[in-house]
Amino acid sequence: MTNRALVRRDPQKGKKGFSTNKGFTVIELMIAVAVLAIIMSLALPSYRMIIEKRKVTSGAEQLAAFLSAAQIQSVKRNQFVGVNYRDESGNWCLSMAAADDNSASCNCSDGSCSTGSELLREFDASSVLTEPDVIYFADVGNDGTIVFDPVRGLVTGAESVEIQLVSPDTESYALNVEMSPTGRVNICSDSVRANHSVPGFEECL
């Protein structure tokens, strides 16, 4: 005879052995959707700011690397190397050209090089770095062309260059790519033109 004390009853089943579990009701489902919508609405602005900060940082680092590569090419090839950059309605690009004099230049907007210049590299920054409507750059105090001297890699004309990369939707973050007349490239956080400084970079002087 079976001892009833040793027989375990499934707590998920009723007296007749049928499951008493039920699915979600419509009200429970609506509450879950409403809570999820509230969480998403709170998290979306923070997520967008993270994306903007990452794109500004990536753009500045790749721009600085492109300028440094042009400087190295100038000394390596023993030629003047110019970097041309243009911004047309947010679609900005860079080109690198070499020549025997300081007129080295290629217009990356239409692919035309100045007389005697040889196109070394083109860089479509709008498609590689960012979407055109997220980041733009503003040239400060320069004509859109930097030329490096082949002897020591200095910037011809002893001019300094500052290029700003800003997230324009909210102007939350901004980085400046600065090049001194000696060819030294520096990236700094421009808190004057943005609402937040970019972590990992010193503030611009």
mmCIF file of C-alpha atoms in Angstrom:
data_model
loop_
_atom_site.group_PDB
_atom_site.id
_atom_site.type_symbol
_atom_site.label_atom_id
_atom_site.label_comp_id
_atom_site.label_asym_id
_atom_site.label_seq_id
_atom_site.Cartn_x
_atom_site.Cartn_y
_atom_site.Cartn_z
ATOM 1 C CA MET A 1 0.000 0.000 0.000
ATOM 2 C CA THR A 2 1.376 3.367 -1.048
ATOM 3 C CA ASN A 3 2.168 5.788 1.747
ATOM 4 C CA ARG A 4 0.474 9.101 0.916
ATOM 5 C CA ALA A 5 3.111 11.010 2.890
ATOM 6 C CA LEU A 6 5.756 9.910 0.418
ATOM 7 C CA VAL A 7 3.771 11.037 -2.642
ATOM 8 C CA ARG A 8 4.747 14.567 -3.693
ATOM 9 C CA ARG A 9 2.110 16.777 -5.151
ATOM 10 C CA ASP A 10 3.066 19.051 -8.025
ATOM 11 C CA PRO A 11 2.407 22.576 -6.735
ATOM 12 C CA GLN A 12 1.798 23.688 -10.327
ATOM 13 C CA LYS A 13 -1.229 21.389 -10.676
ATOM 14 C CA GLY A 14 -4.664 21.538 -9.115
ATOM 15 C CA LYS A 15 -6.668 18.797 -7.486
ATOM 16 C CA LYS A 16 -7.512 17.150 -10.785
ATOM 17 C CA GLY A 17 -3.939 17.277 -12.106
ATOM 18 C CA PHE A 18 -4.521 20.138 -14.554
ATOM 19 C CA SER A 19 -2.109 23.079 -14.684
ATOM 20 C CA THR A 20 -3.406 26.256 -13.085
ATOM 21 C CA ASN A 21 -0.835 28.524 -14.889
ATOM 22 C CA LYS A 22 -2.284 31.263 -17.042
ATOM 23 C CA GLY A 23 -0.749 33.465 -19.751
ATOM 24 C CA PHE A 24 -0.424 37.254 -19.660
ATOM 25 C CA THR A 25 -3.597 39.248 -19.616
ATOM 26 C CA VAL A 26 -4.042 42.197 -21.953
ATOM 27 C CA ILE A 27 -3.680 44.637 -19.063
ATOM 28 C CA GLU A 28 -0.418 43.038 -17.895
ATOM 29 C CA LEU A 29 0.927 43.162 -21.437
ATOM 30 C CA MET A 30 -0.017 46.846 -21.799
ATOM 31 C CA ILE A 31 1.703 47.690 -18.498
ATOM 32 C CA ALA A 32 4.870 45.874 -19.592
ATOM 33 C CA VAL A 33 4.915 47.760 -22.914
ATOM 34 C CA ALA A 34 4.358 51.098 -21.146
ATOM 35 C CA VAL A 35 7.228 50.470 -18.705
ATOM 36 C CA LEU A 36 9.515 49.457 -21.580
ATOM 37 C CA ALA A 37 8.604 52.619 -23.490
ATOM 38 C CA ILE A 38 9.427 54.786 -20.463
ATOM 39 C CA ILE A 39 12.815 53.094 -20.024
ATOM 40 C CA MET A 40 13.634 53.524 -23.730
ATOM 41 C CA SER A 41 12.676 57.211 -23.683
ATOM 42 C CA LEU A 42 15.027 57.801 -20.744
ATOM 43 C CA ALA A 43 17.926 55.823 -22.226
ATOM 44 C CA LEU A 44 17.752 57.121 -25.817
ATOM 45 C CA PRO A 45 19.206 60.619 -25.193
ATOM 46 C CA SER A 46 22.138 59.168 -23.243
ATOM 47 C CA TYR A 47 22.787 56.592 -25.966
ATOM 48 C CA ARG A 48 22.724 59.280 -28.653
ATOM 49 C CA MET A 49 25.234 61.409 -26.745
ATOM 50 C CA ILE A 50 27.557 58.404 -26.440
ATOM 51 C CA ILE A 51 27.359 57.859 -30.213
ATOM 52 C CA GLU A 52 28.067 61.539 -30.929
ATOM 53 C CA LYS A 53 31.054 61.552 -28.574
ATOM 54 C CA ARG A 54 32.472 58.407 -30.191
ATOM 55 C CA LYS A 55 32.102 59.841 -33.700
ATOM 56 C CA VAL A 56 33.700 63.158 -32.796
ATOM 57 C CA THR A 57 36.609 61.321 -31.177
ATOM 58 C CA SER A 58 37.026 58.942 -34.123
ATOM 59 C CA GLY A 59 36.942 61.797 -36.610
ATOM 60 C CA ALA A 60 39.559 63.826 -34.746
ATOM 61 C CA GLU A 61 41.906 60.864 -34.345
ATOM 62 C CA GLN A 62 41.705 59.884 -38.014
ATOM 63 C CA LEU A 63 42.168 63.484 -39.137
ATOM 64 C CA ALA A 64 45.260 63.826 -36.934
ATOM 65 C CA ALA A 65 46.621 60.544 -38.315
ATOM 66 C CA PHE A 66 46.095 61.753 -41.893
ATOM 67 C CA LEU A 67 48.014 64.981 -41.210
ATOM 68 C CA SER A 68 50.873 63.080 -39.566
ATOM 69 C CA ALA A 69 51.026 60.670 -42.525
ATOM 70 C CA ALA A 70 51.338 63.621 -44.934
ATOM 71 C CA GLN A 71 54.197 65.052 -42.896
ATOM 72 C CA ILE A 72 56.017 61.698 -42.963
ATOM 73 C CA GLN A 73 55.463 61.370 -46.711
ATOM 74 C CA SER A 74 56.993 64.811 -47.292
ATOM 75 C CA VAL A 75 60.266 63.861 -45.609
ATOM 76 C CA LYS A 76 60.259 60.326 -47.038
ATOM 77 C CA ARG A 77 59.703 61.421 -50.654
ATOM 78 C CA ASN A 78 61.808 64.584 -50.341
ATOM 79 C CA GLN A 79 58.942 66.562 -51.846
ATOM 80 C CA PHE A 80 56.480 69.175 -50.717
ATOM 81 C CA VAL A 81 53.276 67.428 -49.635
ATOM 82 C CA GLY A 82 50.044 69.339 -49.283
ATOM 83 C CA VAL A 83 46.840 68.346 -47.512
ATOM 84 C CA ASN A 84 43.706 69.882 -48.943
ATOM 85 C CA TYR A 85 40.431 69.742 -47.052
ATOM 86 C CA ARG A 86 37.002 70.999 -47.991
ATOM 87 C CA ASP A 87 33.638 71.204 -46.308
ATOM 88 C CA GLU A 88 30.623 71.412 -48.583
ATOM 89 C CA SER A 89 27.290 71.233 -46.784
ATOM 90 C CA GLY A 90 28.696 68.869 -44.187
ATOM 91 C CA ASN A 91 30.316 66.509 -46.720
ATOM 92 C CA TRP A 92 33.973 67.005 -46.002
ATOM 93 C CA CYS A 93 36.959 65.305 -47.563
ATOM 94 C CA LEU A 94 40.743 65.356 -47.531
ATOM 95 C CA SER A 95 43.367 64.814 -50.199
ATOM 96 C CA MET A 96 47.142 64.457 -50.088
ATOM 97 C CA ALA A 97 49.319 65.601 -52.985
ATOM 98 C CA ALA A 98 53.065 65.878 -53.661
ATOM 99 C CA ALA A 99 54.976 68.379 -55.807
ATOM 100 C CA ASP A 100 58.465 69.787 -56.240
ATOM 101 C CA ASP A 101 57.414 73.184 -54.903
ATOM 102 C CA ASN A 102 55.071 74.459 -52.211
ATOM 103 C CA SER A 103 52.109 74.599 -54.605
ATOM 104 C CA ALA A 104 51.313 70.940 -53.875
ATOM 105 C CA SER A 105 47.542 70.749 -53.784
ATOM 106 C CA CYS A 106 44.609 68.639 -54.947
ATOM 107 C CA ASN A 107 40.993 69.664 -54.601
ATOM 108 C CA CYS A 108 39.273 66.662 -53.089
ATOM 109 C CA SER A 109 35.857 68.092 -53.995
ATOM 110 C CA ASP A 110 36.346 67.661 -57.747
ATOM 111 C CA GLY A 111 39.519 65.540 -57.884
ATOM 112 C CA SER A 112 41.568 68.200 -59.659
ATOM 113 C CA CYS A 113 45.258 68.703 -58.810
ATOM 114 C CA SER A 114 47.247 71.864 -59.293
ATOM 115 C CA THR A 115 49.909 71.922 -62.024
ATOM 116 C CA GLY A 116 52.769 69.590 -61.200
ATOM 117 C CA SER A 117 51.021 67.958 -58.236
ATOM 118 C CA GLU A 118 50.658 64.217 -57.849
ATOM 119 C CA LEU A 119 47.683 62.857 -55.947
ATOM 120 C CA LEU A 120 48.899 60.510 -53.210
ATOM 121 C CA ARG A 121 45.750 59.736 -51.309
ATOM 122 C CA GLU A 122 42.130 60.783 -51.016
ATOM 123 C CA PHE A 123 39.987 60.373 -47.964
ATOM 124 C CA ASP A 124 36.195 60.691 -48.112
ATOM 125 C CA ALA A 125 35.673 61.612 -44.499
ATOM 126 C CA SER A 126 31.903 61.989 -44.789
ATOM 127 C CA SER A 127 31.417 58.297 -45.609
ATOM 128 C CA VAL A 128 34.285 56.767 -43.630
ATOM 129 C CA LEU A 129 34.208 58.745 -40.407
ATOM 130 C CA THR A 130 30.666 59.908 -39.870
ATOM 131 C CA GLU A 131 27.315 60.589 -41.373
ATOM 132 C CA PRO A 132 27.298 64.073 -42.920
ATOM 133 C CA ASP A 133 24.498 65.361 -40.686
ATOM 134 C CA VAL A 134 26.179 64.337 -37.434
ATOM 135 C CA ILE A 135 29.604 65.945 -37.566
ATOM 136 C CA TYR A 136 30.952 68.913 -39.438
ATOM 137 C CA PHE A 137 34.262 70.711 -39.236
ATOM 138 C CA ALA A 138 35.134 74.374 -39.337
ATOM 139 C CA ASP A 139 38.503 75.597 -40.492
ATOM 140 C CA VAL A 140 39.937 78.385 -38.365
ATOM 141 C CA GLY A 141 42.436 80.831 -39.826
ATOM 142 C CA ASN A 142 43.498 78.759 -42.833
ATOM 143 C CA ASP A 143 42.709 78.502 -46.541
ATOM 144 C CA GLY A 144 41.977 74.779 -46.554
ATOM 145 C CA THR A 145 45.495 73.671 -47.535
ATOM 146 C CA ILE A 146 48.489 72.669 -45.417
ATOM 147 C CA VAL A 147 51.863 72.183 -47.133
ATOM 148 C CA PHE A 148 54.804 70.430 -45.475
ATOM 149 C CA ASP A 149 58.443 71.236 -46.172
ATOM 150 C CA PRO A 150 60.458 68.130 -47.169
ATOM 151 C CA VAL A 151 63.583 69.146 -45.255
ATOM 152 C CA ARG A 152 62.262 68.947 -41.713
ATOM 153 C CA GLY A 153 58.556 68.373 -42.185
ATOM 154 C CA LEU A 154 57.632 71.882 -41.059
ATOM 155 C CA VAL A 155 54.488 73.657 -42.172
ATOM 156 C CA THR A 156 55.390 76.142 -44.893
ATOM 157 C CA GLY A 157 54.624 79.763 -44.132
ATOM 158 C CA ALA A 158 54.996 79.026 -40.405
ATOM 159 C CA GLU A 159 51.230 78.966 -40.106
ATOM 160 C CA SER A 160 49.289 77.180 -37.413
ATOM 161 C CA VAL A 161 46.125 75.267 -38.240
ATOM 162 C CA GLU A 162 43.062 74.549 -36.145
ATOM 163 C CA ILE A 163 40.204 72.360 -37.350
ATOM 164 C CA GLN A 164 37.072 72.002 -35.243
ATOM 165 C CA LEU A 165 34.900 68.892 -35.162
ATOM 166 C CA VAL A 166 31.530 69.473 -33.512
ATOM 167 C CA SER A 167 28.386 67.393 -33.080
ATOM 168 C CA PRO A 168 25.897 69.922 -34.489
ATOM 169 C CA ASP A 169 22.573 68.407 -33.436
ATOM 170 C CA THR A 170 23.024 69.258 -29.766
ATOM 171 C CA GLU A 171 26.566 70.640 -29.883
ATOM 172 C CA SER A 172 27.280 68.308 -26.991
ATOM 173 C CA TYR A 173 30.911 67.597 -27.848
ATOM 174 C CA ALA A 174 33.684 69.347 -29.770
ATOM 175 C CA LEU A 175 37.312 68.505 -30.467
ATOM 176 C CA ASN A 176 39.954 70.693 -32.071
ATOM 177 C CA VAL A 177 42.757 69.227 -34.173
ATOM 178 C CA GLU A 178 45.631 71.690 -33.888
ATOM 179 C CA MET A 179 48.853 71.700 -35.895
ATOM 180 C CA SER A 180 51.716 73.987 -34.923
ATOM 181 C CA PRO A 181 54.192 75.473 -37.449
ATOM 182 C CA THR A 182 56.630 72.749 -36.407
ATOM 183 C CA GLY A 183 54.166 70.078 -37.584
ATOM 184 C CA ARG A 184 53.165 68.858 -34.140
ATOM 185 C CA VAL A 185 49.571 67.593 -34.063
ATOM 186 C CA ASN A 186 47.478 67.950 -30.923
ATOM 187 C CA ILE A 187 43.858 67.072 -30.141
ATOM 188 C CA CYS A 188 42.086 68.998 -27.392
ATOM 189 C CA SER A 189 38.570 69.244 -26.024
ATOM 190 C CA ASP A 190 36.842 72.513 -26.917
ATOM 191 C CA SER A 191 34.430 73.102 -24.035
ATOM 192 C CA VAL A 192 33.764 76.679 -25.185
ATOM 193 C CA ARG A 193 31.946 75.498 -28.334
ATOM 194 C CA ALA A 194 30.220 72.513 -26.715
ATOM 195 C CA ASN A 195 28.133 71.643 -23.673
ATOM 196 C CA HIS A 196 30.468 68.918 -22.430
ATOM 197 C CA SER A 197 34.194 68.282 -22.538
ATOM 198 C CA VAL A 198 35.355 65.047 -24.176
ATOM 199 C CA PRO A 199 36.891 62.635 -21.624
ATOM 200 C CA GLY A 200 40.465 61.626 -22.326
ATOM 201 C CA PHE A 201 41.503 64.921 -23.903
ATOM 202 C CA GLU A 202 42.864 68.043 -22.256
ATOM 203 C CA GLU A 203 40.870 71.208 -22.660
ATOM 204 C CA CYS A 204 42.049 73.619 -25.328
ATOM 205 C CA LEU A 205 43.965 76.630 -24.116
#
